mmCIF file of C-alpha atoms in Angstrom:
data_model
loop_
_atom_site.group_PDB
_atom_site.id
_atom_site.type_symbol
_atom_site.label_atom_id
_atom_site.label_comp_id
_atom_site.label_asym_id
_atom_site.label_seq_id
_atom_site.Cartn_x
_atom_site.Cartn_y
_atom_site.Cartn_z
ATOM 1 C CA UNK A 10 62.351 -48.582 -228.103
ATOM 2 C CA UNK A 11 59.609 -50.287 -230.554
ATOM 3 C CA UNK A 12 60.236 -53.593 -228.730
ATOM 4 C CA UNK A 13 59.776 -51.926 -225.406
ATOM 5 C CA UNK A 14 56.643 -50.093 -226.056
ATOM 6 C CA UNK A 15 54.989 -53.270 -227.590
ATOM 7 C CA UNK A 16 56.329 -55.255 -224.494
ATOM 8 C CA UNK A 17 54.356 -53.027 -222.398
ATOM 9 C CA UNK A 18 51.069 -52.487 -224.340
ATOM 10 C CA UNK A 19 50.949 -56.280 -224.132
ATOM 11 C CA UNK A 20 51.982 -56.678 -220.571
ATOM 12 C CA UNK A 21 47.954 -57.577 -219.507
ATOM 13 C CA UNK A 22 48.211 -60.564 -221.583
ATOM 14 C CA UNK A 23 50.404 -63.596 -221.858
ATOM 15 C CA UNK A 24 51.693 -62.411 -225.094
ATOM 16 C CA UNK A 25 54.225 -60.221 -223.646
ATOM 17 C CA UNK A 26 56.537 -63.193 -222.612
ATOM 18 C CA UNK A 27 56.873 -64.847 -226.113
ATOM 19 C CA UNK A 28 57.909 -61.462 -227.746
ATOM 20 C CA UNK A 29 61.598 -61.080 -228.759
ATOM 21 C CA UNK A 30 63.200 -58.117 -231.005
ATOM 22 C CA UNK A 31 64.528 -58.511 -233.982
ATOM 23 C CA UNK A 32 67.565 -57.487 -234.615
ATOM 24 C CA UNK A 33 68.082 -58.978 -238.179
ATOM 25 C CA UNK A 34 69.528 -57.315 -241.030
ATOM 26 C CA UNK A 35 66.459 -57.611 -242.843
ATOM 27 C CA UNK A 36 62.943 -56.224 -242.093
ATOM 28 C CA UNK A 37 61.441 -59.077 -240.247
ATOM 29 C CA UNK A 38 58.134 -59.593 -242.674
ATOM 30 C CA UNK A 39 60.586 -60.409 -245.265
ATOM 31 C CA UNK A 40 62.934 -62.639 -242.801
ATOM 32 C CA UNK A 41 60.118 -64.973 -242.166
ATOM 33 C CA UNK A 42 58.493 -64.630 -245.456
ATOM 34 C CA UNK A 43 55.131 -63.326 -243.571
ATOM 35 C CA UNK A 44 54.549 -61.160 -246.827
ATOM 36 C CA UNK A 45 53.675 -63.957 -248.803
ATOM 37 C CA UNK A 46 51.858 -66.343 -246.293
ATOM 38 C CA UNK A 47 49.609 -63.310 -245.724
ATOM 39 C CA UNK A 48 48.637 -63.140 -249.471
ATOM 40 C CA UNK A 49 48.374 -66.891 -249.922
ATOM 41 C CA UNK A 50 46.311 -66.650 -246.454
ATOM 42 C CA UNK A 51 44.069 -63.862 -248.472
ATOM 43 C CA UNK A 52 43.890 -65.496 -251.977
ATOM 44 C CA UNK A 53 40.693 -66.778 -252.869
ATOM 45 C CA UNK A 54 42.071 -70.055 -254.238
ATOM 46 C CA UNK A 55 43.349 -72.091 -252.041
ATOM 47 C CA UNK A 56 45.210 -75.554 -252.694
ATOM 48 C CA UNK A 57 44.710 -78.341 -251.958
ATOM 49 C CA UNK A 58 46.711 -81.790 -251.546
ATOM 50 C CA UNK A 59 46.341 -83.692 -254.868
ATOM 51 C CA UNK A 60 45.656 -81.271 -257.058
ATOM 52 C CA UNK A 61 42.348 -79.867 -255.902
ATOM 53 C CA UNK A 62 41.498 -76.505 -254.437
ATOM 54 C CA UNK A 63 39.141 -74.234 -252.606
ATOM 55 C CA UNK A 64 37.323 -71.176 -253.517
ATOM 56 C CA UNK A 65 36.252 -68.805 -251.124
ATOM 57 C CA UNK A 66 33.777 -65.654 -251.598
ATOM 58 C CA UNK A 67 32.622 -63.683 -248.820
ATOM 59 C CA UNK A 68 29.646 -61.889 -249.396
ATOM 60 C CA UNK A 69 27.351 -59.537 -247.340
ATOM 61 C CA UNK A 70 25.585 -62.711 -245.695
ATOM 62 C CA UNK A 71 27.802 -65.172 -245.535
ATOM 63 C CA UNK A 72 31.269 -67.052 -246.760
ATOM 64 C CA UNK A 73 30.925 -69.741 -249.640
ATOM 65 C CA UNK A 74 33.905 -71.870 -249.672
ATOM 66 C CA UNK A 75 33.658 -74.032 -253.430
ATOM 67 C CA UNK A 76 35.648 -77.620 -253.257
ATOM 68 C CA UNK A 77 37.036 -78.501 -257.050
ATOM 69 C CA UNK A 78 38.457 -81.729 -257.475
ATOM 70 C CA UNK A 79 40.616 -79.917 -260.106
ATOM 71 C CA UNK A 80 43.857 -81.821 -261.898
ATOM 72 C CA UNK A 81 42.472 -84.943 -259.956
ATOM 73 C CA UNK A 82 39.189 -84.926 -262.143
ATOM 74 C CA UNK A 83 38.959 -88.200 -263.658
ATOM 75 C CA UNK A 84 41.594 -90.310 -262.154
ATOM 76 C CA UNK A 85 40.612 -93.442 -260.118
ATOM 77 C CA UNK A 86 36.697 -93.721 -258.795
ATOM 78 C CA UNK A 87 34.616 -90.691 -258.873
ATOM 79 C CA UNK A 88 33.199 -91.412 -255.419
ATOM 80 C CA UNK A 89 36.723 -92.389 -254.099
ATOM 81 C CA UNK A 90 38.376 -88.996 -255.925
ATOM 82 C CA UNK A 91 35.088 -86.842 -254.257
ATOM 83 C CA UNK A 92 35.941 -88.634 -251.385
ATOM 84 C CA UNK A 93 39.619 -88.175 -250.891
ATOM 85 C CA UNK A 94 39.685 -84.706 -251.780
ATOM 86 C CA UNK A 95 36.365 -83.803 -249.402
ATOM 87 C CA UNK A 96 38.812 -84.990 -246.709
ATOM 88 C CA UNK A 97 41.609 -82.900 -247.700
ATOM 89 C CA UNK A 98 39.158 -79.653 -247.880
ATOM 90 C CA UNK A 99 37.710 -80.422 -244.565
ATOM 91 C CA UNK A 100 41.160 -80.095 -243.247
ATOM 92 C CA UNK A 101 42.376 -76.940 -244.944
ATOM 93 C CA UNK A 102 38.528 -75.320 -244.088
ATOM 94 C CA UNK A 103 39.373 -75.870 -240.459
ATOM 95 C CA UNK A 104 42.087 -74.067 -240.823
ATOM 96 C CA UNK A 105 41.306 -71.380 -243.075
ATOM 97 C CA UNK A 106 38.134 -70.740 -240.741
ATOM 98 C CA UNK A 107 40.779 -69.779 -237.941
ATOM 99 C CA UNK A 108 43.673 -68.460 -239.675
ATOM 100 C CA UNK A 109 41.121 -65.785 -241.839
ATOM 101 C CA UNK A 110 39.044 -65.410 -238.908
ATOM 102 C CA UNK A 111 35.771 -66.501 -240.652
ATOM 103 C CA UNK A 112 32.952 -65.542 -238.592
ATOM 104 C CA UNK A 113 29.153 -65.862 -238.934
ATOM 105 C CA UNK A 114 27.615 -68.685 -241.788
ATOM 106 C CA UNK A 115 29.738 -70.281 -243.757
ATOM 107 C CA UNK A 116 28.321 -72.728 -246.426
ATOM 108 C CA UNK A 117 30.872 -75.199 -247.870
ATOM 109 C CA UNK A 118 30.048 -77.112 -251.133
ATOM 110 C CA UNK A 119 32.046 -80.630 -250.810
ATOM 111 C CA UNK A 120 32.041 -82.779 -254.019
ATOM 112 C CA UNK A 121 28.535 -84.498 -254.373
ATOM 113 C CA UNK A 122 28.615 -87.568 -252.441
ATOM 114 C CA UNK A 123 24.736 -88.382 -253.602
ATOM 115 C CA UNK A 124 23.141 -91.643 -252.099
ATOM 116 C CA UNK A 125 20.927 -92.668 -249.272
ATOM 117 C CA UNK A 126 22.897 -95.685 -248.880
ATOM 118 C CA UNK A 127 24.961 -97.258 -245.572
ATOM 119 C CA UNK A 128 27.517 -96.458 -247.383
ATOM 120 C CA UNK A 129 26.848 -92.979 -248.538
ATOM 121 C CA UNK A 130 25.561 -91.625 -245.207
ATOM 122 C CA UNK A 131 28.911 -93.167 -243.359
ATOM 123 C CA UNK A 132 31.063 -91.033 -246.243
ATOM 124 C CA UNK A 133 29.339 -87.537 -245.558
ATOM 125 C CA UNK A 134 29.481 -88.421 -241.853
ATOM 126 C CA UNK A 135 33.302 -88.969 -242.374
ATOM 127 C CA UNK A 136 33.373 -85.724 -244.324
ATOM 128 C CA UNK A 137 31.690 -84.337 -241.119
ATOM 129 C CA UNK A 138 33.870 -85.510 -238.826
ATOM 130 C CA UNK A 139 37.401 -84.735 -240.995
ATOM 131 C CA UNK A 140 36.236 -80.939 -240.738
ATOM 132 C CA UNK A 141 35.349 -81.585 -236.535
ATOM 133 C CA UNK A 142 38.708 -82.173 -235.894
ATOM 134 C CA UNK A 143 39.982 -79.381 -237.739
ATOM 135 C CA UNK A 144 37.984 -77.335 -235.719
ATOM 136 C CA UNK A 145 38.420 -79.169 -232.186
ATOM 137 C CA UNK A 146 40.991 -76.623 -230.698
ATOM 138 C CA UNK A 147 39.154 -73.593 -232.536
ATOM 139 C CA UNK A 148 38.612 -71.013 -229.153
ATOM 140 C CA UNK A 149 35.545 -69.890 -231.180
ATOM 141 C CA UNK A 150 32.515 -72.061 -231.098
ATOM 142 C CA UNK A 151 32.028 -73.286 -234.073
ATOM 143 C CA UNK A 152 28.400 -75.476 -234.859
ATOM 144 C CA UNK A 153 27.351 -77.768 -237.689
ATOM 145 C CA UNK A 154 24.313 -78.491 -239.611
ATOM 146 C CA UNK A 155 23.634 -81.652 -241.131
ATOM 147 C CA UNK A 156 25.721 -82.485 -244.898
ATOM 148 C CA UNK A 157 22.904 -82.849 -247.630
ATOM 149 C CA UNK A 158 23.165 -85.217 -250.214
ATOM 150 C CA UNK A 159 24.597 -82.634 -252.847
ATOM 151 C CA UNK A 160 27.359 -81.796 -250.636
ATOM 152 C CA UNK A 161 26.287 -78.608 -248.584
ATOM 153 C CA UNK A 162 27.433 -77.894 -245.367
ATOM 154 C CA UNK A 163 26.471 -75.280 -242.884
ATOM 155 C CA UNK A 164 28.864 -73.851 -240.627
ATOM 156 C CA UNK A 165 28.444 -70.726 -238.208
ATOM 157 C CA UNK A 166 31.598 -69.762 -236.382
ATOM 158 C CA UNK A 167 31.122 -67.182 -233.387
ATOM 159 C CA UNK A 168 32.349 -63.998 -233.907
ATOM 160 C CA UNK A 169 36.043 -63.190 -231.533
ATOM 161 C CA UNK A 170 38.032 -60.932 -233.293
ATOM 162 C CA UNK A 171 38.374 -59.011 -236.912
ATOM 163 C CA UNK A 172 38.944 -61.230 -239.644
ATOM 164 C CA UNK A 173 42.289 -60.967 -241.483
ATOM 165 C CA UNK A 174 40.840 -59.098 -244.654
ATOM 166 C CA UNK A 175 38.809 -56.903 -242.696
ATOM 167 C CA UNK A 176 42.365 -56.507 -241.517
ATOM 168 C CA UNK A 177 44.152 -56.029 -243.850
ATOM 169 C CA UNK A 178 42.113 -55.313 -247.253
ATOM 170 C CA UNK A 179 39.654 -52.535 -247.343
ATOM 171 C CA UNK A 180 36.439 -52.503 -250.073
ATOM 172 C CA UNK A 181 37.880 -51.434 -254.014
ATOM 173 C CA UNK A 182 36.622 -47.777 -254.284
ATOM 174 C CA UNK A 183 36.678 -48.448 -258.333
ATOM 175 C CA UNK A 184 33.811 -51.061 -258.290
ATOM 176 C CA UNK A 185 31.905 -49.358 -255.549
ATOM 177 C CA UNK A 186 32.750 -52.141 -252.557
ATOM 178 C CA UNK A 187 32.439 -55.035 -254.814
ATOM 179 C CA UNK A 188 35.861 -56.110 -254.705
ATOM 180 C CA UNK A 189 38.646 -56.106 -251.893
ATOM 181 C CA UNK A 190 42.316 -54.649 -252.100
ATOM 182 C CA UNK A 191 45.162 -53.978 -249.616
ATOM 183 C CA UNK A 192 44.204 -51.379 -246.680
ATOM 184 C CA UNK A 193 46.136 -48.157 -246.441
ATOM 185 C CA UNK A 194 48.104 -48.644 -243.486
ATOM 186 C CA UNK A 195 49.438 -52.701 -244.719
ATOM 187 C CA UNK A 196 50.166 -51.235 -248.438
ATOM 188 C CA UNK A 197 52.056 -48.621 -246.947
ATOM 189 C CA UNK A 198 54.052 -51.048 -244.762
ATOM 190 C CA UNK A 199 54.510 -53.299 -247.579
ATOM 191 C CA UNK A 200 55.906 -50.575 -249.934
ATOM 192 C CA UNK A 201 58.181 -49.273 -247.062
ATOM 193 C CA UNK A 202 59.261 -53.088 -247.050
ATOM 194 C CA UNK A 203 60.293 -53.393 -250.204
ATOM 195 C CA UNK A 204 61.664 -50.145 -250.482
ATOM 196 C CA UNK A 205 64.457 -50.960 -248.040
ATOM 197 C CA UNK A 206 65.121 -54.547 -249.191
ATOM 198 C CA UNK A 207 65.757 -52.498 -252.651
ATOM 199 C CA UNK A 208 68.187 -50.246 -250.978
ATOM 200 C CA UNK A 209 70.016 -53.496 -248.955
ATOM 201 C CA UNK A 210 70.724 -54.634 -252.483
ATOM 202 C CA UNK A 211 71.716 -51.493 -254.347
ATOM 203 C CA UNK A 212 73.295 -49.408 -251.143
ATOM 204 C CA UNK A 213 72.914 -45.729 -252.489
ATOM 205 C CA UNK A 214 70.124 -46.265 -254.548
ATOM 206 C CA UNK A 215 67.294 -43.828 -253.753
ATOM 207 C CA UNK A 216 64.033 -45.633 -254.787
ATOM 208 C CA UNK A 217 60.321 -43.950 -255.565
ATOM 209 C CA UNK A 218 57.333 -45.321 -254.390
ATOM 210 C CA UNK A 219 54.273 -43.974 -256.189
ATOM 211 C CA UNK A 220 51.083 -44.821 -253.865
ATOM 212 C CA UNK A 221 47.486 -43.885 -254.311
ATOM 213 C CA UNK A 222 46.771 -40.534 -252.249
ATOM 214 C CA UNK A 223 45.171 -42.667 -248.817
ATOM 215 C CA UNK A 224 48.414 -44.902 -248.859
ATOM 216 C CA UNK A 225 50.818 -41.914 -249.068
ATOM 217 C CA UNK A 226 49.191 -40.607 -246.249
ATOM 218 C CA UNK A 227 49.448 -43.530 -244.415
ATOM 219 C CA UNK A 228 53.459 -43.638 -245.446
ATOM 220 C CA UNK A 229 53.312 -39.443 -244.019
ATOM 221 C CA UNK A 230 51.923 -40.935 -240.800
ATOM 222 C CA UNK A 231 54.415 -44.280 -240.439
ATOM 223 C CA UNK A 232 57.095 -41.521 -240.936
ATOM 224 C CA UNK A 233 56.392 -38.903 -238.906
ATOM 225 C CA UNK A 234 55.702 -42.081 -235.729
#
């Protein structure tokens, strides 16, 4: 009946014809391990081929995405290393942009590639281009500045849909906004997740989930659906 009623609220679009039920033994989240690509999707570390990684902060005015060479520090040629791991951050920022559902300015801080050089120019160009493609079958439009020599790139990506921790993360009411944590409605689902993965293990077992008050009321309401 689930299946049904979600085939027809997406009969207008062509989303409706690639939907199948589950019928699994297992909740389907946990079947294809969606729990945990969400929270690597959310984390603000992200990493990256080789040993580098990716820091991302969203504030009030924009996203700031922070490239770290990391375990690769000091192997090889410093301009070849800031190189080779600008390339792979271009890549996974292309991605991320789409997947999170960045919108609005987005600053990225590659690895300094500092010169004014042929050969300095053609690297942040490459840099440039590497983060392009990523982009190329984005539906949003998404528009460049121009890389400065210390690395910083502008990026403003139009606005199409909620991003995925406006989604699914709500602002921490114990520092006032500053921080993010899981929404009401996703924590409850995620308790109510694990709750019956604990009970496909131990049959009989009858296990307590204690919630804060807003996430208990979103398990009342999941119930009572």
């Amino acid at each position: 009946d689930a299946f049904r009623r979600a085939r027809d609220a997406a009969a207008s679009s062509d989303t409706s014809d690639r939907m199948e039920a589950h019928a699994g033994p297992e909740p389907l989240f946990a079947a294809a391990e969606v729990d945990g690509q969400l929270e690597a999707a959310l984390s603000p570390r992200q990493p990256l081929p080789g040993g580098g990684f990716l820091l991302v902060e969203r504030t009030a005015a924009l996203t700031v995405i922070d490239v770290n060479s990391g375990a690769d520090a000091g192997q090889g040629n410093r301009t070849d290393l800031a190189l080779r791991t600008n390339l792979a951050a271009a890549a996974t920022v292309g991605r991320l942009l789409r997947l999170r559902g960045i919108a609005g300015t987005v600053v990225v801080d590659f690895l300094n590639l500092p010169g004014n050089t042929q050969a300095a120019v053609g690297r942040r160009r490459q840099v440039v281009q590497a983060i392009r493609d990523a982009v190329a079958e984005d539906p949003a439009q998404v528009t460049f500045g121009p890389m400065s020599p210390l690395g910083l790139l502008e990026i403003s990506r139009q606005h199409r849909r909620r991003g995925l921790d406006a989604l699914l993360t709500g602002p921490c009411p114990a520092c006032d906004g500053g921080g993010r944590v899981p929404a009401p409605l996703p924590a409850a689902l995620m308790a109510l997740d694990a709750a019956v993965r604990h009970v496909r293990r131990s049959p009989g077992s009858r296990p307590a989930i204690t919630a804060h008050p807003d996430v208990a009321t979103a398990l009342d309401t999941l119930a009572s659906a």
